[in-house]
Amino acid sequence: ARPRPRGPLAGAAVAVVLAALVVGGGLAIPTPTAGRPVTVAVVQGNVPRLGLDFLGQRRAVLDNHVRETRRLAEEVRAGRVPRPELVIWPENASDLDPFTEPDAYQAIDGAVRDIGVPVLVGALVETPDGKRIENRGIVWDPKTGPGNYYVKRHPVPFGEYLPFRDVLTKLIKRFERVPRDFVKGDRSGVMKLGPVTVGDVICFEVAYDKETRDSAPGDVMVVQTNNATYGETSLPPQQIAMSRLRAVEHGRAVLVAATSGISAIVAPDGRMIAESREFVPALQVAAVPARTSRTIADRLGALPEWALTVAALAAVAAALGPARRRRR
């Protein structure tokens, strides 16, 4: 009998072995969770209504987050919850530029002074020429006011900036909802916030390896997000799943602050410490470990991805080689 070609079987065997090594190796690596405890708070102020209409309710969204932060301060003074050492607001908590809108500045500053600890405020800020917008996470101190900030590095095309604006706005009137482009940030979101260093990413930057890897040097990771336009869909749970993955990948607690949910506090091993419902005001207060050690994923970076890609291509080549020779 003619022997069967071994090329395809060998390629399949290599793929199976590699998959087993990846899965088994991951299970064999311990997930670190120890660290200096820090008490954190996540504020979910909620939005007036579901969908795109919330964009016309900017002051109401800001007022909701101010109100919840003041409620947190009352809970602390009453002894019902521990005093947090830092507070996280979501992306778009203030779509009113606090540097050009005095009322917005005073509202934010008053809430921060009331709670008495630094707050990471998600706000939209105009560029000096007024032509573009920065999507910022601003460190707001109760004594010194706004300070360091992170600008979102991955604005969403057709949502936060419009490619081929001159052409598309003439063809599709809906794009008038994006009157100005968002600026791309040029540095990571690693910043001092109270007693710790946080690594901030905004919205679906949590899906990008580079942005999250650049933020991993923070003691705690933060995801500021606004999911109001996608409420009650599969998107908010998907984002939480990504945040849990990043927690395990980098060995960091992850604080997810969403305007309308789902907000969450995730332990470094991916466990859910707290989780909110959607479209309700919510406060979350918990102690999480502030960690400085690096994981294997931090050290290796993108190397495993490239190695697996090369191995997959090699397996395909091994499988196709004998078939080509037989055709000759």
Coordinates of C-alpha atoms in Angstrom, one line a residue:
A1 CA 0.0 0.0 0.0
R2 CA 1.1 3.5 -0.8
P3 CA 2.1 5.4 2.4
R4 CA -0.1 8.3 3.4
P5 CA 1.6 11.7 3.2
R6 CA 2.7 12.9 6.6
G7 CA 2.8 16.6 5.9
P8 CA -0.8 17.6 6.7
L9 CA -0.8 15.4 9.8
A10 CA 2.5 16.8 11.0
G11 CA 1.2 20.3 10.6
A12 CA -1.9 19.5 12.5
A13 CA 0.1 17.9 15.3
V14 CA 2.3 21.0 15.6
A15 CA -0.8 23.2 15.9
V16 CA -2.3 20.9 18.6
V17 CA 0.9 20.9 20.6
L18 CA 1.3 24.6 20.4
A19 CA -2.3 25.2 21.5
A20 CA -1.8 22.8 24.4
L21 CA 1.3 24.6 25.5
V22 CA -0.4 28.0 25.3
V23 CA -3.4 26.9 27.4
G24 CA -1.4 24.7 29.8
G25 CA 1.3 27.3 30.2
G26 CA -1.3 29.9 31.1
L27 CA -2.8 27.7 33.7
A28 CA 0.6 27.0 35.2
I29 CA 1.4 30.7 35.7
P30 CA 0.1 32.1 39.0
T31 CA -2.0 35.2 39.1
P32 CA -0.5 37.7 41.6
T33 CA -3.0 39.6 43.8
A34 CA -1.0 40.9 46.7
G35 CA -0.3 44.6 47.2
R36 CA -0.7 47.6 49.4
P37 CA -4.5 48.1 49.9
V38 CA -5.9 51.4 48.7
T39 CA -9.6 52.3 49.0
V40 CA -11.1 53.5 45.7
A41 CA -14.5 54.8 44.6
V42 CA -16.2 54.6 41.2
V43 CA -19.0 57.0 40.4
Q44 CA -21.7 56.3 37.8
G45 CA -23.9 59.3 37.5
N46 CA -26.2 58.0 34.8
V47 CA -27.6 59.9 31.8
P48 CA -31.1 61.4 31.3
R49 CA -32.1 59.0 28.5
L50 CA -30.8 56.1 26.4
G51 CA -29.3 56.7 23.0
L52 CA -27.8 59.6 21.1
D53 CA -30.2 62.1 22.7
F54 CA -28.1 62.2 25.8
L55 CA -25.6 64.4 23.8
G56 CA -28.0 67.3 24.1
Q57 CA -28.2 66.8 27.9
R58 CA -24.6 67.7 28.8
R59 CA -25.4 69.7 31.9
A60 CA -27.7 67.0 33.2
V61 CA -25.0 64.4 32.9
L62 CA -22.5 66.6 34.7
D63 CA -25.0 67.4 37.5
N64 CA -25.7 63.6 37.9
H65 CA -22.0 62.9 38.6
V66 CA -21.7 65.9 40.9
R67 CA -24.8 64.7 42.8
E68 CA -23.5 61.2 43.2
T69 CA -20.1 62.4 44.3
R70 CA -21.7 64.6 47.0
R71 CA -23.8 61.7 48.0
L72 CA -20.6 59.7 48.4
A73 CA -19.3 62.4 50.6
E74 CA -22.4 62.3 52.8
E75 CA -22.1 58.5 53.1
V76 CA -18.5 58.9 54.2
R77 CA -19.3 61.6 56.8
A78 CA -22.1 59.4 58.1
G79 CA -19.7 56.5 58.5
R80 CA -21.7 54.2 56.2
V81 CA -18.8 53.7 53.7
P82 CA -15.0 54.1 54.2
R83 CA -13.4 57.2 52.9
P84 CA -11.9 56.6 49.5
E85 CA -8.3 57.7 48.7
L86 CA -9.3 58.4 45.1
V87 CA -12.4 58.7 43.0
I88 CA -13.0 57.8 39.3
W89 CA -15.5 59.6 37.1
P90 CA -16.3 58.2 33.7
E91 CA -15.5 59.4 30.2
N92 CA -17.8 62.3 29.2
A93 CA -18.9 63.0 32.8
S94 CA -18.5 66.6 31.7
D95 CA -19.1 67.4 28.1
L96 CA -19.0 71.0 29.1
D97 CA -15.4 72.3 29.0
P98 CA -14.6 73.2 32.6
F99 CA -11.9 75.7 31.3
T100 CA -14.3 77.7 29.2
E101 CA -17.5 77.1 31.2
P102 CA -17.2 78.7 34.7
D103 CA -20.4 76.9 35.9
A104 CA -19.0 73.5 35.0
Y105 CA -15.7 74.3 36.7
Q106 CA -17.4 75.4 39.9
A107 CA -19.7 72.3 39.9
I108 CA -16.8 69.9 39.5
D109 CA -14.5 71.7 41.9
G110 CA -17.2 71.9 44.5
A111 CA -17.9 68.1 44.3
V112 CA -14.2 67.3 44.5
R113 CA -13.7 69.6 47.5
D114 CA -16.7 68.0 49.2
I115 CA -15.3 64.4 48.9
G116 CA -11.9 65.8 49.8
V117 CA -9.7 63.4 47.7
P118 CA -8.4 63.6 44.1
V119 CA -10.9 62.7 41.4
L120 CA -10.1 61.6 37.9
V121 CA -12.6 63.6 35.8
G122 CA -13.6 62.6 32.3
A123 CA -14.2 65.8 30.4
L124 CA -14.1 67.2 26.8
V125 CA -11.8 70.2 26.5
E126 CA -11.4 72.5 23.5
T127 CA -8.0 73.0 21.9
P128 CA -6.6 76.6 22.2
D129 CA -7.8 77.4 18.6
G130 CA -11.3 76.1 19.4
K131 CA -11.3 74.0 16.3
R132 CA -10.8 70.5 17.8
I133 CA -11.5 68.7 21.1
E134 CA -9.5 66.6 23.5
N135 CA -11.1 63.7 25.3
R136 CA -9.4 64.0 28.7
G137 CA -9.1 62.2 32.0
I138 CA -8.1 65.1 34.3
V139 CA -6.6 64.7 37.8
W140 CA -8.6 67.1 39.9
D141 CA -7.2 67.8 43.3
P142 CA -9.4 69.1 46.1
K143 CA -6.8 71.8 47.1
T144 CA -5.1 72.7 43.8
G145 CA -7.8 72.0 41.3
P146 CA -7.2 70.5 37.8
G147 CA -3.7 69.3 37.1
N148 CA -2.2 66.5 35.0
Y149 CA -4.3 64.8 32.4
Y150 CA -4.5 62.0 29.8
V151 CA -5.8 62.6 26.3
K152 CA -7.5 59.6 24.5
R153 CA -5.0 58.3 21.9
H154 CA -7.5 56.2 19.9
P155 CA -10.4 58.4 18.9
V156 CA -13.2 56.5 17.1
P157 CA -13.4 57.2 13.4
F158 CA -16.9 58.5 12.3
G159 CA -17.7 59.0 16.0
E160 CA -15.0 61.2 17.4
Y161 CA -13.3 62.3 14.1
L162 CA -14.5 62.2 10.5
P163 CA -12.1 61.1 7.8
F164 CA -12.6 62.9 4.5
R165 CA -14.8 65.4 6.3
D166 CA -15.2 67.8 3.4
V167 CA -16.6 65.1 1.1
L168 CA -18.7 63.0 3.6
T169 CA -20.5 65.9 5.2
K170 CA -21.9 66.9 1.8
L171 CA -23.1 63.3 1.2
I172 CA -24.3 62.2 4.6
K173 CA -26.1 64.8 6.8
R174 CA -25.9 62.6 9.8
F175 CA -22.2 63.4 10.1
E176 CA -23.2 66.9 11.1
R177 CA -23.4 65.3 14.6
V178 CA -19.6 65.3 14.6
P179 CA -18.9 69.0 14.0
R180 CA -15.3 68.9 15.2
D181 CA -12.6 66.3 15.3
F182 CA -11.1 64.9 18.4
V183 CA -7.3 65.3 18.9
K184 CA -5.2 62.2 19.3
G185 CA -3.2 62.1 22.5
D186 CA 0.5 61.4 22.3
R187 CA 1.4 59.9 25.7
S188 CA 0.3 57.1 28.0
G189 CA -2.3 57.6 30.8
V190 CA 0.1 56.9 33.7
M191 CA -0.5 59.6 36.2
K192 CA -0.3 60.2 40.0
L193 CA -3.7 60.2 41.6
G194 CA -3.7 60.6 45.3
P195 CA -1.5 57.9 47.0
V196 CA -1.1 55.8 43.8
T197 CA -0.1 55.9 40.2
V198 CA -3.0 55.0 37.9
G199 CA -2.8 53.9 34.3
D200 CA -5.8 55.4 32.4
V201 CA -7.3 54.2 29.1
I202 CA -10.5 55.7 27.7
C203 CA -13.4 53.6 26.4
F204 CA -12.4 50.9 23.9
E205 CA -8.7 51.7 24.2
V206 CA -9.0 48.7 26.6
A207 CA -9.2 46.6 23.5
Y208 CA -5.8 47.7 22.2
D209 CA -2.7 45.9 23.5
K210 CA -0.4 48.9 23.1
E211 CA -2.5 51.4 25.0
T212 CA -3.2 49.0 27.9
R213 CA 0.4 47.8 28.0
D214 CA 1.6 51.4 28.1
S215 CA -0.7 52.0 31.1
A216 CA 0.3 48.8 33.0
P217 CA 3.1 50.6 34.9
G218 CA 0.4 52.2 37.0
D219 CA -0.3 50.6 40.4
V220 CA -4.0 50.5 39.4
M221 CA -5.5 50.5 35.9
V222 CA -8.5 52.7 35.0
V223 CA -11.0 52.4 32.2
Q224 CA -13.1 55.6 31.8
T225 CA -15.9 54.9 29.4
N226 CA -19.3 56.2 28.1
N227 CA -21.6 53.4 26.8
A228 CA -24.8 55.4 26.8
T229 CA -25.3 55.1 23.1
Y230 CA -24.9 51.3 23.3
G231 CA -26.8 50.7 26.5
E232 CA -28.6 47.4 27.0
T233 CA -26.6 45.8 24.1
S234 CA -23.8 43.3 24.2
L235 CA -21.2 46.1 24.2
P236 CA -21.0 47.0 28.0
P237 CA -20.6 43.3 29.1
Q238 CA -18.0 42.9 26.3
Q239 CA -16.0 45.8 27.7
I240 CA -16.2 44.4 31.2
A241 CA -14.9 41.1 29.8
M242 CA -12.0 42.9 28.2
S243 CA -11.2 44.7 31.5
R244 CA -11.1 41.4 33.4
L245 CA -8.7 40.0 30.8
R246 CA -6.5 43.1 31.2
A247 CA -6.5 42.7 35.0
V248 CA -5.2 39.2 34.7
E249 CA -2.8 40.0 31.9
H250 CA -1.1 42.8 33.8
G251 CA -1.8 41.8 37.4
R252 CA -3.6 45.0 38.2
A253 CA -6.9 45.9 39.7
V254 CA -9.0 47.6 37.1
L255 CA -11.5 50.4 37.9
V256 CA -14.2 50.7 35.2
A257 CA -16.2 54.0 35.4
A258 CA -19.1 54.2 32.9
T259 CA -21.6 57.1 32.6
S260 CA -24.6 54.7 32.5
G261 CA -23.0 51.4 33.2
I262 CA -21.6 48.9 33.4
S263 CA -19.2 50.2 36.0
A264 CA -17.0 47.7 37.9
I265 CA -14.1 47.1 40.2
V266 CA -12.1 44.1 39.1
A267 CA -9.4 42.3 41.2
P268 CA -6.0 41.5 39.7
D269 CA -7.0 37.9 39.2
G270 CA -10.1 38.9 37.2
R271 CA -12.7 38.5 40.0
M272 CA -15.5 41.0 40.1
I273 CA -15.4 42.9 43.3
A274 CA -18.3 45.2 42.4
E275 CA -20.5 45.6 39.4
S276 CA -23.3 48.1 38.6
R277 CA -26.5 47.8 36.7
E278 CA -27.1 49.9 33.6
F279 CA -29.0 53.2 33.5
V280 CA -29.1 53.8 37.3
P281 CA -26.9 56.0 39.5
A282 CA -24.4 53.9 41.3
L283 CA -21.5 54.2 43.8
Q284 CA -18.8 51.6 44.3
V285 CA -16.3 51.7 47.1
A286 CA -13.8 48.9 47.8
A287 CA -10.2 48.3 48.8
V288 CA -8.0 47.0 46.0
P289 CA -4.3 46.1 45.9
A290 CA -1.9 48.7 44.5
R291 CA 0.7 46.7 42.7
T292 CA 4.1 47.5 41.2
S293 CA 5.5 44.2 40.1
R294 CA 5.4 43.2 36.4
T295 CA 3.8 40.1 35.0
I296 CA 5.2 37.7 32.3
A297 CA 2.8 39.4 29.8
D298 CA 4.4 42.8 30.7
R299 CA 7.9 41.4 30.1
L300 CA 7.2 39.5 26.9
G301 CA 4.9 42.1 25.3
A302 CA 3.9 41.2 21.8
L303 CA 6.5 38.5 21.4
P304 CA 4.1 35.5 22.0
E305 CA 1.8 36.9 19.3
W306 CA 4.6 37.1 16.8
A307 CA 5.9 33.7 17.8
L308 CA 2.5 32.0 17.4
T309 CA 2.0 33.8 14.0
V310 CA 5.3 32.5 12.8
A311 CA 4.5 29.0 14.1
A312 CA 1.1 29.0 12.4
L313 CA 2.7 30.1 9.1
A314 CA 5.3 27.3 9.4
A315 CA 2.5 24.8 10.1
V316 CA 0.6 25.9 7.0
A317 CA 3.8 25.7 4.9
A318 CA 4.5 22.2 6.3
A319 CA 1.0 21.1 5.3
L320 CA 1.1 22.6 1.8
G321 CA 4.6 21.5 0.9
P322 CA 3.9 17.7 0.3
A323 CA 0.7 18.6 -1.6
R324 CA 2.6 20.7 -4.1
R325 CA 5.2 18.0 -4.6
R326 CA 2.5 15.4 -5.3
R327 CA 1.0 17.6 -8.0
R328 CA 4.3 17.8 -9.7

